[in-house]
């Protein structure tokens, strides 16, 4: 069975602080994909990144960066210089050979001005 | 191009009634997924279609839930004899293909179902 654990439930930071959202996963598949989605107050899930199990390179996209470590089964997400518009619920998700996504419970990020 | 659309955006019904929720995927996407998101939780998988057929319906909670995709495009999620516990946001997603290589899923805005 697949499982995604987001141990943090709520994080509050002041604008311009850096913040890291943790994600730990479990799977028996040798090929799998990891995702991060953002769910702003409007409710629509917005895709942020996909990473496959064979690519452990870290990725940076603007203020966002992702750290994938197979050795610890973690796929953490860092927002640098956070902004109020980053306030949302962030979900980590896992997909194996069967395509369906298994989501974590989400982390509510509040960025205060 | 247009994203995934879902109708209605909100549905309020009474316990025991039948409801249908509709999903219009992105044009050309062959895979379509239904998820359910309860308050404070992540989305949970219900069913997915590859073309017209249900490739995996293991997430449907019981036989009151059924989904169809007769022409391989629009899908309808049907819930019979609704119960208060069915209240949730029902999300639809589509992807170009199923399978691990192309399974980036694009989500619709969801239908908020409230069962009184």
PDB file of C-alpha atoms in Angstrom:
ATOM      1  CA  UNK A   1       0.000   0.000   0.000  1.00  0.00           C
ATOM      2  CA  UNK A   2       1.104   3.529  -0.650  1.00  0.00           C
ATOM      3  CA  UNK A   3       1.192   6.188   1.993  1.00  0.00           C
ATOM      4  CA  UNK A   4       2.126   9.861   2.170  1.00  0.00           C
ATOM      5  CA  UNK A   5       2.771  11.537   5.500  1.00  0.00           C
ATOM      6  CA  UNK A   6       2.806  15.269   5.964  1.00  0.00           C
ATOM      7  CA  UNK A   7       3.537  15.562   9.653  1.00  0.00           C
ATOM      8  CA  UNK A   8       3.183  19.331   9.766  1.00  0.00           C
ATOM      9  CA  UNK A   9      -0.439  20.438   9.754  1.00  0.00           C
ATOM     10  CA  UNK A  10      -0.173  24.211   9.999  1.00  0.00           C
ATOM     11  CA  UNK A  11       2.738  26.577   9.518  1.00  0.00           C
ATOM     12  CA  UNK A  12       2.664  30.324   9.995  1.00  0.00           C
ATOM     13  CA  UNK A  13       5.508  32.573   8.865  1.00  0.00           C
ATOM     14  CA  UNK A  14       6.106  36.231   8.309  1.00  0.00           C
ATOM     15  CA  UNK A  15       6.549  37.444   4.764  1.00  0.00           C
ATOM     16  CA  UNK A  16      10.078  37.027   3.377  1.00  0.00           C
ATOM     17  CA  UNK A  17      10.869  34.102   5.667  1.00  0.00           C
ATOM     18  CA  UNK A  18      11.928  30.816   4.115  1.00  0.00           C
ATOM     19  CA  UNK A  19       9.723  27.826   4.864  1.00  0.00           C
ATOM     20  CA  UNK A  20      10.130  24.092   4.263  1.00  0.00           C
ATOM     21  CA  UNK A  21       7.206  21.710   3.930  1.00  0.00           C
ATOM     22  CA  UNK A  22       8.024  18.098   4.718  1.00  0.00           C
ATOM     23  CA  UNK A  23       6.789  15.004   2.933  1.00  0.00           C
ATOM     24  CA  UNK A  24       7.600  11.367   3.661  1.00  0.00           C
ATOM     25  CA  UNK A  25       6.273   8.561   1.516  1.00  0.00           C
ATOM     26  CA  UNK A  26       5.974   4.779   1.518  1.00  0.00           C
ATOM     27  CA  UNK A  27       5.670   2.556  -1.531  1.00  0.00           C
ATOM     28  CA  UNK A  28       6.708  -0.878  -2.734  1.00  0.00           C
ATOM     29  CA  UNK A  29       6.797   0.215  -6.368  1.00  0.00           C
ATOM     30  CA  UNK A  30      10.242   0.603  -7.878  1.00  0.00           C
ATOM     31  CA  UNK A  31       8.945   3.163 -10.339  1.00  0.00           C
ATOM     32  CA  UNK A  32       6.861   5.923  -8.883  1.00  0.00           C
ATOM     33  CA  UNK A  33       6.186   9.635  -9.150  1.00  0.00           C
ATOM     34  CA  UNK A  34       6.001  12.291  -6.479  1.00  0.00           C
ATOM     35  CA  UNK A  35       4.021  15.493  -6.764  1.00  0.00           C
ATOM     36  CA  UNK A  36       3.303  18.706  -4.970  1.00  0.00           C
ATOM     37  CA  UNK A  37      -0.007  20.489  -5.429  1.00  0.00           C
ATOM     38  CA  UNK A  38      -1.147  23.844  -4.082  1.00  0.00           C
ATOM     39  CA  UNK A  39      -4.752  24.445  -3.057  1.00  0.00           C
ATOM     40  CA  UNK A  40      -5.443  28.160  -2.573  1.00  0.00           C
ATOM     41  CA  UNK A  41      -8.598  29.366  -0.819  1.00  0.00           C
ATOM     42  CA  UNK A  42     -10.442  29.177  -4.137  1.00  0.00           C
ATOM     43  CA  UNK A  43     -10.179  25.396  -3.799  1.00  0.00           C
ATOM     44  CA  UNK A  44      -8.725  24.344  -7.135  1.00  0.00           C
ATOM     45  CA  UNK A  45      -5.667  22.103  -6.951  1.00  0.00           C
ATOM     46  CA  UNK A  46      -2.735  23.578  -8.826  1.00  0.00           C
ATOM     47  CA  UNK A  47       0.074  21.310 -10.007  1.00  0.00           C
ATOM     48  CA  UNK A  48       3.531  22.465  -8.916  1.00  0.00           C
ATOM     49  CA  UNK A  49       5.990  19.693  -9.685  1.00  0.00           C
ATOM     50  CA  UNK A  50       6.399  16.042 -10.643  1.00  0.00           C
ATOM     51  CA  UNK A  51       9.491  14.001  -9.874  1.00  0.00           C
ATOM     52  CA  UNK A  52      10.121  10.406 -10.892  1.00  0.00           C
ATOM     53  CA  UNK A  53      11.815   7.867  -8.694  1.00  0.00           C
ATOM     54  CA  UNK A  54      14.930   7.678 -10.848  1.00  0.00           C
ATOM     55  CA  UNK A  55      15.712  11.369 -10.745  1.00  0.00           C
ATOM     56  CA  UNK A  56      17.077  12.552  -7.440  1.00  0.00           C
ATOM     57  CA  UNK A  57      18.311  15.869  -8.698  1.00  0.00           C
ATOM     58  CA  UNK A  58      17.017  18.773  -6.709  1.00  0.00           C
ATOM     59  CA  UNK A  59      14.986  21.253  -8.641  1.00  0.00           C
ATOM     60  CA  UNK A  60      14.590  24.977  -8.353  1.00  0.00           C
ATOM     61  CA  UNK A  61      11.879  27.048  -9.960  1.00  0.00           C
ATOM     62  CA  UNK A  62      11.992  30.672  -8.968  1.00  0.00           C
ATOM     63  CA  UNK A  63      11.360  30.858  -5.232  1.00  0.00           C
ATOM     64  CA  UNK A  64      10.422  27.190  -5.070  1.00  0.00           C
ATOM     65  CA  UNK A  65      12.832  24.303  -4.620  1.00  0.00           C
ATOM     66  CA  UNK A  66      12.408  20.601  -4.020  1.00  0.00           C
ATOM     67  CA  UNK A  67      14.706  18.145  -2.290  1.00  0.00           C
ATOM     68  CA  UNK A  68      14.116  14.479  -3.160  1.00  0.00           C
ATOM     69  CA  UNK A  69      16.016  11.897  -1.098  1.00  0.00           C
ATOM     70  CA  UNK A  70      15.247   8.236  -1.753  1.00  0.00           C
ATOM     71  CA  UNK A  71      17.399   7.166   1.193  1.00  0.00           C
ATOM     72  CA  UNK A  72      14.975   8.803   3.602  1.00  0.00           C
ATOM     73  CA  UNK A  73      11.867   8.518   1.366  1.00  0.00           C
ATOM     74  CA  UNK A  74      11.378  12.236   1.550  1.00  0.00           C
ATOM     75  CA  UNK A  75      10.377  14.897  -0.950  1.00  0.00           C
ATOM     76  CA  UNK A  76      10.526  18.258   0.795  1.00  0.00           C
ATOM     77  CA  UNK A  77       9.435  21.579  -0.627  1.00  0.00           C
ATOM     78  CA  UNK A  78      11.034  24.911   0.258  1.00  0.00           C
ATOM     79  CA  UNK A  79       9.635  28.343  -0.470  1.00  0.00           C
ATOM     80  CA  UNK A  80      12.264  31.061  -0.313  1.00  0.00           C
ATOM     81  CA  UNK A  81      11.309  34.612   0.640  1.00  0.00           C
ATOM     82  CA  UNK A  82       7.662  33.679   1.189  1.00  0.00           C
ATOM     83  CA  UNK A  83       4.891  35.999   0.085  1.00  0.00           C
ATOM     84  CA  UNK A  84       1.311  36.437   1.222  1.00  0.00           C
ATOM     85  CA  UNK A  85       0.130  34.884  -2.053  1.00  0.00           C
ATOM     86  CA  UNK A  86       1.848  31.662  -1.018  1.00  0.00           C
ATOM     87  CA  UNK A  87      -0.806  31.172   1.657  1.00  0.00           C
ATOM     88  CA  UNK A  88      -2.589  27.947   0.769  1.00  0.00           C
ATOM     89  CA  UNK A  89      -2.842  24.272   1.598  1.00  0.00           C
ATOM     90  CA  UNK A  90      -0.014  22.264   0.083  1.00  0.00           C
ATOM     91  CA  UNK A  91      -0.368  18.588  -0.707  1.00  0.00           C
ATOM     92  CA  UNK A  92       2.306  16.043  -1.416  1.00  0.00           C
ATOM     93  CA  UNK A  93       1.148  13.076  -3.499  1.00  0.00           C
ATOM     94  CA  UNK A  94       2.477   9.770  -4.767  1.00  0.00           C
ATOM     95  CA  UNK A  95       1.623   7.737  -7.844  1.00  0.00           C
ATOM     96  CA  UNK A  96       2.818   4.269  -8.712  1.00  0.00           C
ATOM     97  CA  UNK A  97       2.186   2.008 -11.641  1.00  0.00           C
ATOM     98  CA  UNK A  98      -1.559   2.332 -11.252  1.00  0.00           C
ATOM     99  CA  UNK A  99      -1.727   6.094 -11.977  1.00  0.00           C
ATOM    100  CA  UNK A 100      -3.968   7.003  -9.073  1.00  0.00           C
ATOM    101  CA  UNK A 101      -2.653   9.638  -6.699  1.00  0.00           C
ATOM    102  CA  UNK A 102      -2.303   9.048  -2.983  1.00  0.00           C
ATOM    103  CA  UNK A 103      -2.307  12.362  -1.167  1.00  0.00           C
ATOM    104  CA  UNK A 104      -1.067  13.413   2.220  1.00  0.00           C
ATOM    105  CA  UNK A 105      -3.361  15.324   4.552  1.00  0.00           C
ATOM    106  CA  UNK A 106      -1.925  18.649   3.501  1.00  0.00           C
ATOM    107  CA  UNK A 107      -0.106  21.494   5.228  1.00  0.00           C
ATOM    108  CA  UNK A 108      -1.838  24.828   5.739  1.00  0.00           C
ATOM    109  CA  UNK A 109       0.664  27.603   5.171  1.00  0.00           C
ATOM    110  CA  UNK A 110      -0.166  31.101   6.342  1.00  0.00           C
ATOM    111  CA  UNK A 111       2.133  33.913   5.344  1.00  0.00           C
ATOM    112  CA  UNK A 112       1.564  37.087   7.345  1.00  0.00           C
ATOM    113  CA  UNK A 113       2.477  40.501   5.985  1.00  0.00           C
TER     114      UNK A 113
ATOM    115  CA  UNK B   1      -7.312  25.992 -23.773  1.00  0.00           C
ATOM    116  CA  UNK B   2     -10.115  25.210 -21.352  1.00  0.00           C
ATOM    117  CA  UNK B   3      -9.349  23.328 -18.186  1.00  0.00           C
ATOM    118  CA  UNK B   4     -11.341  20.638 -16.445  1.00  0.00           C
ATOM    119  CA  UNK B   5     -14.842  21.810 -15.674  1.00  0.00           C
ATOM    120  CA  UNK B   6     -17.304  20.398 -13.171  1.00  0.00           C
ATOM    121  CA  UNK B   7     -20.988  21.001 -12.688  1.00  0.00           C
ATOM    122  CA  UNK B   8     -22.687  21.907 -10.513  1.00  0.00           C
ATOM    123  CA  UNK B   9     -20.245  23.814  -8.352  1.00  0.00           C
ATOM    124  CA  UNK B  10     -22.490  23.285  -5.347  1.00  0.00           C
ATOM    125  CA  UNK B  11     -25.163  20.702  -4.717  1.00  0.00           C
ATOM    126  CA  UNK B  12     -27.372  20.516  -1.659  1.00  0.00           C
ATOM    127  CA  UNK B  13     -29.592  17.484  -1.314  1.00  0.00           C
ATOM    128  CA  UNK B  14     -31.537  15.601   1.279  1.00  0.00           C
ATOM    129  CA  UNK B  15     -30.570  12.299   2.779  1.00  0.00           C
ATOM    130  CA  UNK B  16     -31.789   9.451   0.617  1.00  0.00           C
ATOM    131  CA  UNK B  17     -31.869  11.382  -2.643  1.00  0.00           C
ATOM    132  CA  UNK B  18     -29.987  10.579  -5.844  1.00  0.00           C
ATOM    133  CA  UNK B  19     -27.375  12.968  -7.259  1.00  0.00           C
ATOM    134  CA  UNK B  20     -25.294  13.213 -10.406  1.00  0.00           C
ATOM    135  CA  UNK B  21     -22.055  15.138 -10.663  1.00  0.00           C
ATOM    136  CA  UNK B  22     -20.587  15.956 -14.063  1.00  0.00           C
ATOM    137  CA  UNK B  23     -17.016  16.326 -15.220  1.00  0.00           C
ATOM    138  CA  UNK B  24     -15.765  17.702 -18.550  1.00  0.00           C
ATOM    139  CA  UNK B  25     -12.082  16.828 -18.976  1.00  0.00           C
ATOM    140  CA  UNK B  26      -9.506  18.716 -20.966  1.00  0.00           C
ATOM    141  CA  UNK B  27     -10.027  18.035 -24.649  1.00  0.00           C
ATOM    142  CA  UNK B  28      -7.886  15.141 -25.828  1.00  0.00           C
ATOM    143  CA  UNK B  29      -7.196  13.750 -22.380  1.00  0.00           C
ATOM    144  CA  UNK B  30      -7.898  10.038 -22.356  1.00  0.00           C
ATOM    145  CA  UNK B  31      -7.615   9.416 -18.629  1.00  0.00           C
ATOM    146  CA  UNK B  32     -10.166  10.772 -16.164  1.00  0.00           C
ATOM    147  CA  UNK B  33     -10.101  10.497 -12.372  1.00  0.00           C
ATOM    148  CA  UNK B  34     -12.568  11.111  -9.562  1.00  0.00           C
ATOM    149  CA  UNK B  35     -11.440  11.977  -6.042  1.00  0.00           C
ATOM    150  CA  UNK B  36     -13.307  12.935  -2.885  1.00  0.00           C
ATOM    151  CA  UNK B  37     -11.986  15.505  -0.440  1.00  0.00           C
ATOM    152  CA  UNK B  38     -13.460  15.703   3.023  1.00  0.00           C
ATOM    153  CA  UNK B  39     -12.930  18.755   5.177  1.00  0.00           C
ATOM    154  CA  UNK B  40      -9.352  19.033   6.382  1.00  0.00           C
ATOM    155  CA  UNK B  41      -8.179  16.007   4.428  1.00  0.00           C
ATOM    156  CA  UNK B  42      -6.329  15.332   1.219  1.00  0.00           C
ATOM    157  CA  UNK B  43      -8.222  14.082  -1.815  1.00  0.00           C
ATOM    158  CA  UNK B  44      -8.959  10.360  -1.829  1.00  0.00           C
ATOM    159  CA  UNK B  45      -9.101   8.349  -5.006  1.00  0.00           C
ATOM    160  CA  UNK B  46     -12.450   6.960  -6.103  1.00  0.00           C
ATOM    161  CA  UNK B  47     -12.210   5.729  -9.698  1.00  0.00           C
ATOM    162  CA  UNK B  48     -10.349   6.269 -12.911  1.00  0.00           C
ATOM    163  CA  UNK B  49     -11.211   5.775 -16.558  1.00  0.00           C
ATOM    164  CA  UNK B  50      -8.974   5.060 -19.466  1.00  0.00           C
ATOM    165  CA  UNK B  51     -11.191   5.895 -22.412  1.00  0.00           C
ATOM    166  CA  UNK B  52     -14.704   4.613 -21.796  1.00  0.00           C
ATOM    167  CA  UNK B  53     -13.851   1.860 -19.362  1.00  0.00           C
ATOM    168  CA  UNK B  54     -13.240   2.043 -15.648  1.00  0.00           C
ATOM    169  CA  UNK B  55      -9.627   0.941 -15.255  1.00  0.00           C
ATOM    170  CA  UNK B  56      -9.678   1.052 -11.465  1.00  0.00           C
ATOM    171  CA  UNK B  57     -12.747   1.538  -9.271  1.00  0.00           C
ATOM    172  CA  UNK B  58     -11.149   0.321  -6.066  1.00  0.00           C
ATOM    173  CA  UNK B  59     -11.744   3.616  -4.284  1.00  0.00           C
ATOM    174  CA  UNK B  60     -15.522   3.642  -4.592  1.00  0.00           C
ATOM    175  CA  UNK B  61     -16.710   3.317  -0.984  1.00  0.00           C
ATOM    176  CA  UNK B  62     -19.760   1.124  -1.668  1.00  0.00           C
ATOM    177  CA  UNK B  63     -22.297   0.175  -4.304  1.00  0.00           C
ATOM    178  CA  UNK B  64     -24.223   3.424  -3.897  1.00  0.00           C
ATOM    179  CA  UNK B  65     -21.478   5.083  -5.925  1.00  0.00           C
ATOM    180  CA  UNK B  66     -21.210   4.573  -9.654  1.00  0.00           C
ATOM    181  CA  UNK B  67     -19.493   6.446 -12.479  1.00  0.00           C
ATOM    182  CA  UNK B  68     -19.765   6.327 -16.248  1.00  0.00           C
ATOM    183  CA  UNK B  69     -17.922   7.772 -19.209  1.00  0.00           C
ATOM    184  CA  UNK B  70     -19.905   6.471 -22.168  1.00  0.00           C
ATOM    185  CA  UNK B  71     -18.133   8.309 -24.978  1.00  0.00           C
ATOM    186  CA  UNK B  72     -14.697   8.586 -23.482  1.00  0.00           C
ATOM    187  CA  UNK B  73     -15.004  12.273 -22.682  1.00  0.00           C
ATOM    188  CA  UNK B  74     -17.565  13.591 -20.178  1.00  0.00           C
ATOM    189  CA  UNK B  75     -17.997  11.559 -17.015  1.00  0.00           C
ATOM    190  CA  UNK B  76     -20.822  11.422 -14.514  1.00  0.00           C
ATOM    191  CA  UNK B  77     -20.458  10.322 -10.905  1.00  0.00           C
ATOM    192  CA  UNK B  78     -23.734   9.011  -9.564  1.00  0.00           C
ATOM    193  CA  UNK B  79     -24.588   8.592  -5.899  1.00  0.00           C
ATOM    194  CA  UNK B  80     -27.736   6.770  -4.853  1.00  0.00           C
ATOM    195  CA  UNK B  81     -29.490   7.047  -1.486  1.00  0.00           C
ATOM    196  CA  UNK B  82     -27.170   9.776  -0.323  1.00  0.00           C
ATOM    197  CA  UNK B  83     -26.047   9.848   3.285  1.00  0.00           C
ATOM    198  CA  UNK B  84     -24.772  12.715   5.395  1.00  0.00           C
ATOM    199  CA  UNK B  85     -21.324  11.123   5.326  1.00  0.00           C
ATOM    200  CA  UNK B  86     -21.217  11.621   1.563  1.00  0.00           C
ATOM    201  CA  UNK B  87     -20.867  15.364   2.083  1.00  0.00           C
ATOM    202  CA  UNK B  88     -17.528  16.409   0.618  1.00  0.00           C
ATOM    203  CA  UNK B  89     -15.942  18.103  -2.354  1.00  0.00           C
ATOM    204  CA  UNK B  90     -15.821  15.800  -5.344  1.00  0.00           C
ATOM    205  CA  UNK B  91     -12.866  16.512  -7.586  1.00  0.00           C
ATOM    206  CA  UNK B  92     -12.346  15.444 -11.143  1.00  0.00           C
ATOM    207  CA  UNK B  93      -8.967  15.344 -12.879  1.00  0.00           C
ATOM    208  CA  UNK B  94      -7.800  14.413 -16.341  1.00  0.00           C
ATOM    209  CA  UNK B  95      -4.476  13.504 -17.845  1.00  0.00           C
ATOM    210  CA  UNK B  96      -3.236  13.034 -21.380  1.00  0.00           C
ATOM    211  CA  UNK B  97      -2.594   9.335 -20.835  1.00  0.00           C
ATOM    212  CA  UNK B  98      -2.605   7.024 -17.880  1.00  0.00           C
ATOM    213  CA  UNK B  99       0.508   5.227 -16.795  1.00  0.00           C
ATOM    214  CA  UNK B 100       3.487   6.530 -14.940  1.00  0.00           C
ATOM    215  CA  UNK B 101       5.093   8.395 -17.806  1.00  0.00           C
ATOM    216  CA  UNK B 102       2.299  10.849 -18.424  1.00  0.00           C
ATOM    217  CA  UNK B 103       0.240  10.944 -15.304  1.00  0.00           C
ATOM    218  CA  UNK B 104       0.317  14.646 -14.555  1.00  0.00           C
ATOM    219  CA  UNK B 105      -3.271  15.203 -13.541  1.00  0.00           C
ATOM    220  CA  UNK B 106      -5.068  18.506 -13.984  1.00  0.00           C
ATOM    221  CA  UNK B 107      -7.880  19.121 -11.531  1.00  0.00           C
ATOM    222  CA  UNK B 108     -11.227  20.814 -11.883  1.00  0.00           C
ATOM    223  CA  UNK B 109     -12.698  23.212  -9.307  1.00  0.00           C
ATOM    224  CA  UNK B 110     -14.760  20.491  -7.690  1.00  0.00           C
ATOM    225  CA  UNK B 111     -18.404  20.018  -6.758  1.00  0.00           C
ATOM    226  CA  UNK B 112     -19.244  20.678  -3.136  1.00  0.00           C
ATOM    227  CA  UNK B 113     -21.924  18.180  -2.125  1.00  0.00           C
ATOM    228  CA  UNK B 114     -23.892  18.772   1.040  1.00  0.00           C
ATOM    229  CA  UNK B 115     -26.318  16.119   2.238  1.00  0.00           C
ATOM    230  CA  UNK B 116     -28.776  17.416   4.809  1.00  0.00           C
TER     231      UNK B 116
END
